[in-house]
Amino acid sequence: MDASAAKPSIKTIQQHILERQRAHPNATGEFSFLLSAITLATKIIADYVRRAGLVDILGTTGGINVHGEVVQKLDVIANETIAGCLGYRDNVGIIVSEEDDEPRILKELDSRAQYIVLFDPLDGSSNIDVNVSIGTIFSILQRREGVDAGRVMDHILQPGFRQVAAGYVIYSSSTVMTYTTGDGVHMFVLDPSIGAFRLTRENIKIPKAGKTYSINEAYRNQFPKGIQDYLDWVKLDEAGGYALRYIGSLVADFHRTMIQGGVFLYPPTKKAPEGKLRLLYEANPLAFLVEQAGGAATDGRERILDKVPTALHERTPLIIGSRDEVDRVLSYWSR
Ligand code: P6P
């Protein structure tokens, strides 16, 4: 066969981690085995999402989740797919999902089952029926040394700076996985012809500034005054021409912000005084990624990664993106 017809060099996500495990403790063989469960689950979910319009999996189950939100059928499929794939990994002891009221104890935490995986199985699910990009967000912790295995919440409620890995998968025109183990941010695109995530960008850096702000301005009158002042400023000529982009799907809005720069804001509202987004499996993983890419993430008072969680599904205000843009928002508003 003509050599030029051969596929160009392919680096899969597994190869990428194995290559780097020599240099970084978090990207161990153990971890690459765990990550392969997540990549498998997201390939299955991507197939369901792609076929959603063709088979009867659109719409709602009629159920309500722990947050009082209507559960979409794909939510349930994604949740059980991830839980099922992780269940086959001996090194995962506990999983925490946005869709589950309580943690699932797969195995008692010990030197083998040392990982805790926290995830939003299908973020933005309200957009499923209108074919808007949706995504999976995951965060990985290790058990706390010296803490009794039975003290499950003590192992789960760790601040975000203790994450050993985090990432997201966005299901859109292509399926893109972005992850970090604390050694930079790396992006992969699922190649359906070989069923593997192929490396497309390594050591991604978010632009230091960016004239795109992303917020649901419908809640303007509920936001703190400082946020309203910021929203007034971005519209002034002196601001230099900002654009508002808001998809209403966190993973999609975050992915754009990582690539193009700018800032995403979900501030406190009267309806949600601690904001809408969840700390453990939305804000923390995205904050780990954005800081690894040179950006910033805050709740208006402190760095997201420094927050000590007090509850499994606790919410947090989130200002995340280019460092200069986050700092600018904070110059108008700090809690
Ligand atoms: P709002 C989707 O339901 C979600 O959890 C995030 O994906 C998204 O950023 C946010 O809620 C949108 O919330 O209040 O603007 O509809």
CSV table of C-alpha atoms and ligand atoms in Angstrom, one decimal:
chain,number,residue,atom,x,y,z
A,1,MET,CA,0.0,0.0,0.0
A,2,ASP,CA,1.2,3.5,-0.8
A,3,ALA,CA,2.7,4.7,2.4
A,4,SER,CA,1.1,8.2,1.9
A,5,ALA,CA,-2.3,6.5,2.2
A,6,ALA,CA,-1.5,5.4,5.7
A,7,LYS,CA,-3.2,7.3,8.4
A,8,PRO,CA,-1.1,10.2,9.8
A,9,SER,CA,0.5,9.5,13.2
A,10,ILE,CA,-2.3,8.9,15.7
A,11,LYS,CA,-1.8,9.6,19.4
A,12,THR,CA,-4.7,8.3,21.4
A,13,ILE,CA,-5.6,9.5,24.9
A,14,GLN,CA,-4.4,6.3,26.4
A,15,GLN,CA,-1.0,6.6,24.7
A,16,HIS,CA,-0.8,10.2,25.8
A,17,ILE,CA,-1.3,9.3,29.4
A,18,LEU,CA,1.1,6.4,29.3
A,19,GLU,CA,3.7,8.6,27.7
A,20,ARG,CA,3.4,11.1,30.5
A,21,GLN,CA,3.0,8.8,33.4
A,22,ARG,CA,6.7,8.5,33.7
A,23,ALA,CA,6.9,12.2,34.5
A,24,HIS,CA,3.8,12.8,36.6
A,25,PRO,CA,2.6,10.8,39.6
A,26,ASN,CA,-1.1,11.4,38.9
A,27,ALA,CA,-0.9,10.0,35.4
A,28,THR,CA,-0.1,6.5,36.5
A,29,GLY,CA,-1.0,3.2,34.8
A,30,GLU,CA,-3.7,3.0,37.5
A,31,PHE,CA,-5.0,6.3,36.3
A,32,SER,CA,-4.9,5.5,32.6
A,33,PHE,CA,-6.9,2.4,33.4
A,34,LEU,CA,-9.5,4.5,35.2
A,35,LEU,CA,-9.6,7.1,32.4
A,36,SER,CA,-10.2,4.3,29.9
A,37,ALA,CA,-13.5,3.6,31.7
A,38,ILE,CA,-14.5,7.3,31.3
A,39,THR,CA,-13.5,7.4,27.6
A,40,LEU,CA,-15.4,4.2,26.9
A,41,ALA,CA,-18.5,5.6,28.7
A,42,THR,CA,-18.4,8.8,26.7
A,43,LYS,CA,-18.0,7.0,23.4
A,44,ILE,CA,-21.2,5.1,24.3
A,45,ILE,CA,-23.0,8.3,25.3
A,46,ALA,CA,-21.8,10.0,22.1
A,47,ASP,CA,-23.5,7.3,20.1
A,48,TYR,CA,-26.8,7.7,22.0
A,49,VAL,CA,-26.6,11.5,21.6
A,50,ARG,CA,-26.0,11.2,17.9
A,51,ARG,CA,-29.0,8.8,17.5
A,52,ALA,CA,-31.2,10.7,20.0
A,53,GLY,CA,-33.5,12.1,17.3
A,54,LEU,CA,-33.9,8.6,15.7
A,55,VAL,CA,-34.9,6.4,18.6
A,56,ASP,CA,-37.3,7.0,21.5
A,57,ILE,CA,-34.8,8.4,24.0
A,58,LEU,CA,-35.6,12.1,23.7
A,59,GLY,CA,-37.8,13.7,26.2
A,60,THR,CA,-38.2,13.1,29.9
A,61,THR,CA,-38.6,10.1,32.2
A,62,GLY,CA,-41.1,12.1,34.2
A,63,GLY,CA,-38.8,11.8,37.2
A,64,ILE,CA,-37.4,14.6,39.2
A,65,ASN,CA,-33.7,14.6,40.4
A,66,VAL,CA,-32.3,15.7,43.7
A,67,HIS,CA,-32.3,19.3,42.5
A,68,GLY,CA,-36.0,19.3,41.6
A,69,GLU,CA,-35.1,19.2,37.9
A,70,VAL,CA,-37.0,17.1,35.4
A,71,VAL,CA,-34.8,14.1,34.4
A,72,GLN,CA,-34.3,13.6,30.7
A,73,LYS,CA,-34.1,10.1,29.4
A,74,LEU,CA,-30.6,10.6,28.1
A,75,ASP,CA,-29.6,11.8,31.6
A,76,VAL,CA,-30.4,8.4,33.0
A,77,ILE,CA,-28.7,6.5,30.1
A,78,ALA,CA,-25.6,8.6,30.6
A,79,ASN,CA,-25.6,8.2,34.3
A,80,GLU,CA,-25.9,4.4,34.2
A,81,THR,CA,-23.4,4.1,31.4
A,82,ILE,CA,-20.7,6.0,33.4
A,83,ALA,CA,-21.5,4.2,36.6
A,84,GLY,CA,-21.5,0.8,34.8
A,85,CYS,CA,-18.1,1.4,33.1
A,86,LEU,CA,-16.5,2.7,36.3
A,87,GLY,CA,-17.9,-0.3,38.2
A,88,TYR,CA,-15.5,-2.5,36.2
A,89,ARG,CA,-12.5,-0.6,37.5
A,90,ASP,CA,-11.1,-2.1,40.8
A,91,ASN,CA,-9.4,1.1,41.6
A,92,VAL,CA,-12.6,3.1,41.9
A,93,GLY,CA,-14.2,3.0,45.4
A,94,ILE,CA,-16.9,5.7,45.3
A,95,ILE,CA,-18.8,7.5,42.6
A,96,VAL,CA,-20.8,10.8,43.0
A,97,SER,CA,-23.2,11.9,40.3
A,98,GLU,CA,-25.4,14.9,39.9
A,99,GLU,CA,-28.2,12.4,39.1
A,100,ASP,CA,-27.8,10.4,42.4
A,101,ASP,CA,-29.1,11.6,45.7
A,102,GLU,CA,-26.3,9.8,47.6
A,103,PRO,CA,-22.8,8.5,46.7
A,104,ARG,CA,-22.5,5.0,45.3
A,105,ILE,CA,-20.0,2.9,47.3
A,106,LEU,CA,-18.6,0.5,44.6
A,107,LYS,CA,-15.9,-0.9,47.0
A,108,GLU,CA,-14.6,0.1,50.4
A,109,LEU,CA,-11.7,2.6,49.9
A,110,ASP,CA,-8.3,0.9,50.4
A,111,SER,CA,-4.9,1.0,48.8
A,112,ARG,CA,-6.4,-0.5,45.7
A,113,ALA,CA,-9.8,1.2,45.4
A,114,GLN,CA,-8.3,4.6,46.0
A,115,TYR,CA,-10.2,6.8,43.5
A,116,ILE,CA,-13.4,8.8,43.9
A,117,VAL,CA,-15.0,9.8,40.6
A,118,LEU,CA,-17.5,12.7,40.6
A,119,PHE,CA,-19.4,13.6,37.5
A,120,ASP,CA,-22.3,15.4,35.9
A,121,PRO,CA,-23.2,12.7,33.4
A,122,LEU,CA,-25.0,15.0,30.9
A,123,ASP,CA,-24.7,18.7,31.6
A,124,GLY,CA,-27.0,21.0,29.7
A,125,SER,CA,-29.5,18.2,29.3
A,126,SER,CA,-32.4,20.6,29.0
A,127,ASN,CA,-30.9,21.3,25.5
A,128,ILE,CA,-31.2,17.7,24.4
A,129,ASP,CA,-34.5,18.0,22.6
A,130,VAL,CA,-33.3,21.1,20.6
A,131,ASN,CA,-30.0,19.5,19.4
A,132,VAL,CA,-27.8,21.9,21.3
A,133,SER,CA,-24.3,20.8,22.4
A,134,ILE,CA,-24.3,19.0,25.8
A,135,GLY,CA,-21.5,17.4,27.8
A,136,THR,CA,-20.1,15.2,30.5
A,137,ILE,CA,-17.9,16.8,33.3
A,138,PHE,CA,-15.7,14.7,35.6
A,139,SER,CA,-13.5,15.2,38.6
A,140,ILE,CA,-11.2,12.6,40.2
A,141,LEU,CA,-10.1,12.6,43.8
A,142,GLN,CA,-8.0,10.1,45.8
A,143,ARG,CA,-9.0,8.8,49.2
A,144,ARG,CA,-7.6,10.8,52.1
A,145,GLU,CA,-4.7,9.0,53.8
A,146,GLY,CA,-5.3,8.2,57.4
A,147,VAL,CA,-9.1,8.7,57.2
A,148,ASP,CA,-11.2,5.7,58.0
A,149,ALA,CA,-12.7,4.2,54.9
A,150,GLY,CA,-16.2,4.4,56.5
A,151,ARG,CA,-16.0,8.2,56.7
A,152,VAL,CA,-17.2,8.5,53.1
A,153,MET,CA,-18.2,12.1,53.1
A,154,ASP,CA,-14.8,13.1,54.6
A,155,HIS,CA,-13.2,11.4,51.6
A,156,ILE,CA,-15.6,13.2,49.1
A,157,LEU,CA,-15.8,16.7,50.6
A,158,GLN,CA,-12.2,17.7,49.7
A,159,PRO,CA,-11.3,21.1,48.3
A,160,GLY,CA,-10.8,21.3,44.5
A,161,PHE,CA,-7.0,21.8,44.7
A,162,ARG,CA,-6.8,18.1,45.8
A,163,GLN,CA,-8.2,16.8,42.5
A,164,VAL,CA,-5.8,14.5,40.7
A,165,ALA,CA,-7.5,14.8,37.4
A,166,ALA,CA,-10.5,16.6,35.7
A,167,GLY,CA,-12.0,16.9,32.3
A,168,TYR,CA,-15.1,17.3,30.1
A,169,VAL,CA,-16.5,15.8,27.0
A,170,ILE,CA,-18.6,17.9,24.7
A,171,TYR,CA,-21.0,16.1,22.3
A,172,SER,CA,-21.4,18.4,19.3
A,173,SER,CA,-20.5,18.4,15.6
A,174,SER,CA,-17.6,16.4,16.9
A,175,THR,CA,-17.0,14.7,20.3
A,176,VAL,CA,-14.2,16.4,22.0
A,177,MET,CA,-12.5,15.4,25.3
A,178,THR,CA,-10.3,17.8,27.3
A,179,TYR,CA,-8.5,16.6,30.4
A,180,THR,CA,-5.7,17.5,32.9
A,181,THR,CA,-3.8,15.5,35.5
A,182,GLY,CA,-2.1,18.7,36.7
A,183,ASP,CA,0.4,18.6,33.8
A,184,GLY,CA,-1.3,20.9,31.3
A,185,VAL,CA,-4.6,20.7,29.5
A,186,HIS,CA,-4.9,18.4,26.5
A,187,MET,CA,-7.6,18.0,23.9
A,188,PHE,CA,-8.7,15.0,21.9
A,189,VAL,CA,-11.3,14.5,19.1
A,190,LEU,CA,-13.2,11.2,18.8
A,191,ASP,CA,-12.4,9.6,15.4
A,192,PRO,CA,-15.4,7.4,14.7
A,193,SER,CA,-13.5,5.5,12.0
A,194,ILE,CA,-11.2,4.0,14.6
A,195,GLY,CA,-13.3,4.6,17.8
A,196,ALA,CA,-10.5,6.4,19.6
A,197,PHE,CA,-9.9,9.9,20.9
A,198,ARG,CA,-7.1,11.4,19.0
A,199,LEU,CA,-4.8,14.1,20.3
A,200,THR,CA,-5.5,17.5,18.6
A,201,ARG,CA,-4.1,20.1,21.0
A,202,GLU,CA,-1.5,19.7,23.8
A,203,ASN,CA,-0.8,22.1,26.7
A,204,ILE,CA,-3.7,24.4,25.8
A,205,LYS,CA,-3.4,28.0,27.2
A,206,ILE,CA,-6.6,30.2,27.5
A,207,PRO,CA,-6.1,33.7,26.0
A,208,LYS,CA,-5.1,36.1,28.8
A,209,ALA,CA,-8.0,38.4,27.8
A,210,GLY,CA,-11.0,38.1,25.6
A,211,LYS,CA,-14.0,40.4,24.7
A,212,THR,CA,-16.7,37.8,25.1
A,213,TYR,CA,-18.8,37.6,28.2
A,214,SER,CA,-21.2,34.7,28.8
A,215,ILE,CA,-24.1,35.2,31.2
A,216,ASN,CA,-27.9,34.8,31.3
A,217,GLU,CA,-28.8,38.5,31.3
A,218,ALA,CA,-32.5,37.6,31.8
A,219,TYR,CA,-31.6,37.5,35.5
A,220,ARG,CA,-29.9,41.0,35.5
A,221,ASN,CA,-32.3,42.5,38.1
A,222,GLN,CA,-31.6,39.5,40.4
A,223,PHE,CA,-27.8,39.9,40.2
A,224,PRO,CA,-25.7,41.7,42.9
A,225,LYS,CA,-25.2,45.4,42.1
A,226,GLY,CA,-21.5,44.9,41.2
A,227,ILE,CA,-22.4,42.4,38.5
A,228,GLN,CA,-25.0,44.8,37.2
A,229,ASP,CA,-22.3,47.5,37.1
A,230,TYR,CA,-20.0,45.2,35.2
A,231,LEU,CA,-22.9,44.4,32.7
A,232,ASP,CA,-23.3,48.2,32.2
A,233,TRP,CA,-19.6,48.7,31.6
A,234,VAL,CA,-19.2,46.0,28.9
A,235,LYS,CA,-21.8,47.8,26.8
A,236,LEU,CA,-19.9,51.2,26.8
A,237,ASP,CA,-17.7,52.3,23.9
A,238,GLU,CA,-14.8,52.5,26.3
A,239,ALA,CA,-15.0,48.7,26.8
A,240,GLY,CA,-13.9,48.3,23.2
A,241,GLY,CA,-16.7,46.1,21.9
A,242,TYR,CA,-17.6,43.0,23.9
A,243,ALA,CA,-19.9,40.3,22.5
A,244,LEU,CA,-22.4,38.3,24.5
A,245,ARG,CA,-22.4,34.6,23.8
A,246,TYR,CA,-24.6,32.3,26.0
A,247,ILE,CA,-25.5,28.8,24.8
A,248,GLY,CA,-27.1,27.8,28.1
A,249,SER,CA,-25.0,24.6,28.2
A,250,LEU,CA,-22.1,25.0,30.7
A,251,VAL,CA,-19.7,22.7,28.8
A,252,ALA,CA,-20.3,24.4,25.5
A,253,ASP,CA,-19.9,27.9,27.0
A,254,PHE,CA,-16.8,26.8,28.9
A,255,HIS,CA,-15.3,25.1,25.8
A,256,ARG,CA,-15.7,28.3,23.8
A,257,THR,CA,-14.2,30.4,26.6
A,258,MET,CA,-11.2,28.0,26.8
A,259,ILE,CA,-10.5,28.3,23.1
A,260,GLN,CA,-11.4,32.0,22.4
A,261,GLY,CA,-10.9,33.6,25.8
A,262,GLY,CA,-13.4,35.7,27.7
A,263,VAL,CA,-15.4,35.1,30.9
A,264,PHE,CA,-18.4,32.9,31.9
A,265,LEU,CA,-20.5,34.1,34.8
A,266,TYR,CA,-23.2,32.4,36.8
A,267,PRO,CA,-23.5,34.9,39.8
A,268,PRO,CA,-25.9,34.5,42.8
A,269,THR,CA,-29.5,35.4,42.0
A,270,LYS,CA,-32.5,36.0,44.3
A,271,LYS,CA,-33.7,32.5,43.2
A,272,ALA,CA,-30.3,30.9,43.7
A,273,PRO,CA,-28.4,32.9,46.4
A,274,GLU,CA,-25.4,30.4,46.0
A,275,GLY,CA,-25.7,30.4,42.2
A,276,LYS,CA,-27.0,27.4,40.2
A,277,LEU,CA,-23.9,25.4,39.4
A,278,ARG,CA,-22.5,22.6,41.5
A,279,LEU,CA,-19.2,22.9,43.2
A,280,LEU,CA,-18.0,19.3,43.3
A,281,TYR,CA,-18.6,18.1,39.8
A,282,GLU,CA,-19.0,21.3,37.7
A,283,ALA,CA,-17.1,24.2,39.1
A,284,ASN,CA,-14.1,22.3,40.6
A,285,PRO,CA,-13.2,20.3,37.5
A,286,LEU,CA,-13.6,23.3,35.2
A,287,ALA,CA,-11.6,25.4,37.6
A,288,PHE,CA,-8.8,22.9,37.6
A,289,LEU,CA,-8.7,22.9,33.8
A,290,VAL,CA,-8.8,26.7,33.5
A,291,GLU,CA,-6.0,27.3,36.0
A,292,GLN,CA,-3.9,24.6,34.3
A,293,ALA,CA,-4.5,26.6,31.1
A,294,GLY,CA,-3.5,29.9,32.8
A,295,GLY,CA,-7.0,31.2,33.5
A,296,ALA,CA,-8.9,31.9,36.8
A,297,ALA,CA,-12.0,30.7,38.6
A,298,THR,CA,-13.6,32.3,41.6
A,299,ASP,CA,-16.9,32.5,43.5
A,300,GLY,CA,-16.5,36.2,44.0
A,301,ARG,CA,-14.9,35.7,47.4
A,302,GLU,CA,-12.3,33.0,47.0
A,303,ARG,CA,-10.6,30.8,44.4
A,304,ILE,CA,-13.0,28.0,43.5
A,305,LEU,CA,-10.2,25.4,44.1
A,306,ASP,CA,-9.8,26.6,47.7
A,307,LYS,CA,-13.4,26.2,48.7
A,308,VAL,CA,-14.0,23.5,51.3
A,309,PRO,CA,-17.2,21.7,50.4
A,310,THR,CA,-19.8,21.1,53.1
A,311,ALA,CA,-22.4,19.2,51.1
A,312,LEU,CA,-22.5,16.7,48.2
A,313,HIS,CA,-24.6,18.8,45.8
A,314,GLU,CA,-23.7,22.2,47.1
A,315,ARG,CA,-23.9,25.1,44.6
A,316,THR,CA,-21.5,28.0,44.1
A,317,PRO,CA,-21.4,31.2,42.2
A,318,LEU,CA,-18.9,30.9,39.3
A,319,ILE,CA,-16.8,33.5,37.5
A,320,ILE,CA,-14.4,31.6,35.2
A,321,GLY,CA,-12.2,32.3,32.1
A,322,SER,CA,-9.3,34.6,31.0
A,323,ARG,CA,-7.4,35.9,34.0
A,324,ASP,CA,-7.7,39.6,32.9
A,325,GLU,CA,-11.5,39.2,32.4
A,326,VAL,CA,-12.1,37.5,35.8
A,327,ASP,CA,-10.0,40.2,37.5
A,328,ARG,CA,-12.1,42.8,35.7
A,329,VAL,CA,-15.4,41.3,36.9
A,330,LEU,CA,-13.9,41.2,40.5
A,331,SER,CA,-13.0,44.9,40.2
A,332,TYR,CA,-16.8,45.5,40.0
A,333,TRP,CA,-18.0,42.8,42.3
A,334,SER,CA,-16.6,40.8,45.2
A,335,ARG,CA,-18.7,39.1,47.8
B,1,P6P,P1,-29.9,29.0,33.1
B,1,P6P,C1,-28.0,23.5,32.2
B,1,P6P,O1,-29.2,23.3,32.8
B,1,P6P,C2,-27.1,24.2,33.3
B,1,P6P,O2,-27.0,23.4,34.4
B,1,P6P,C3,-25.7,24.5,32.7
B,1,P6P,O3,-25.3,23.6,31.7
B,1,P6P,C4,-25.9,25.9,32.2
B,1,P6P,O4,-24.8,26.7,32.2
B,1,P6P,C5,-27.0,26.5,33.2
B,1,P6P,O5,-27.7,25.4,33.7
B,1,P6P,C6,-27.9,27.4,32.5
B,1,P6P,O6,-28.8,27.9,33.5
B,1,P6P,O7,-30.4,29.5,34.4
B,1,P6P,O8,-29.2,30.2,32.4
B,1,P6P,O9,-30.9,28.3,32.2
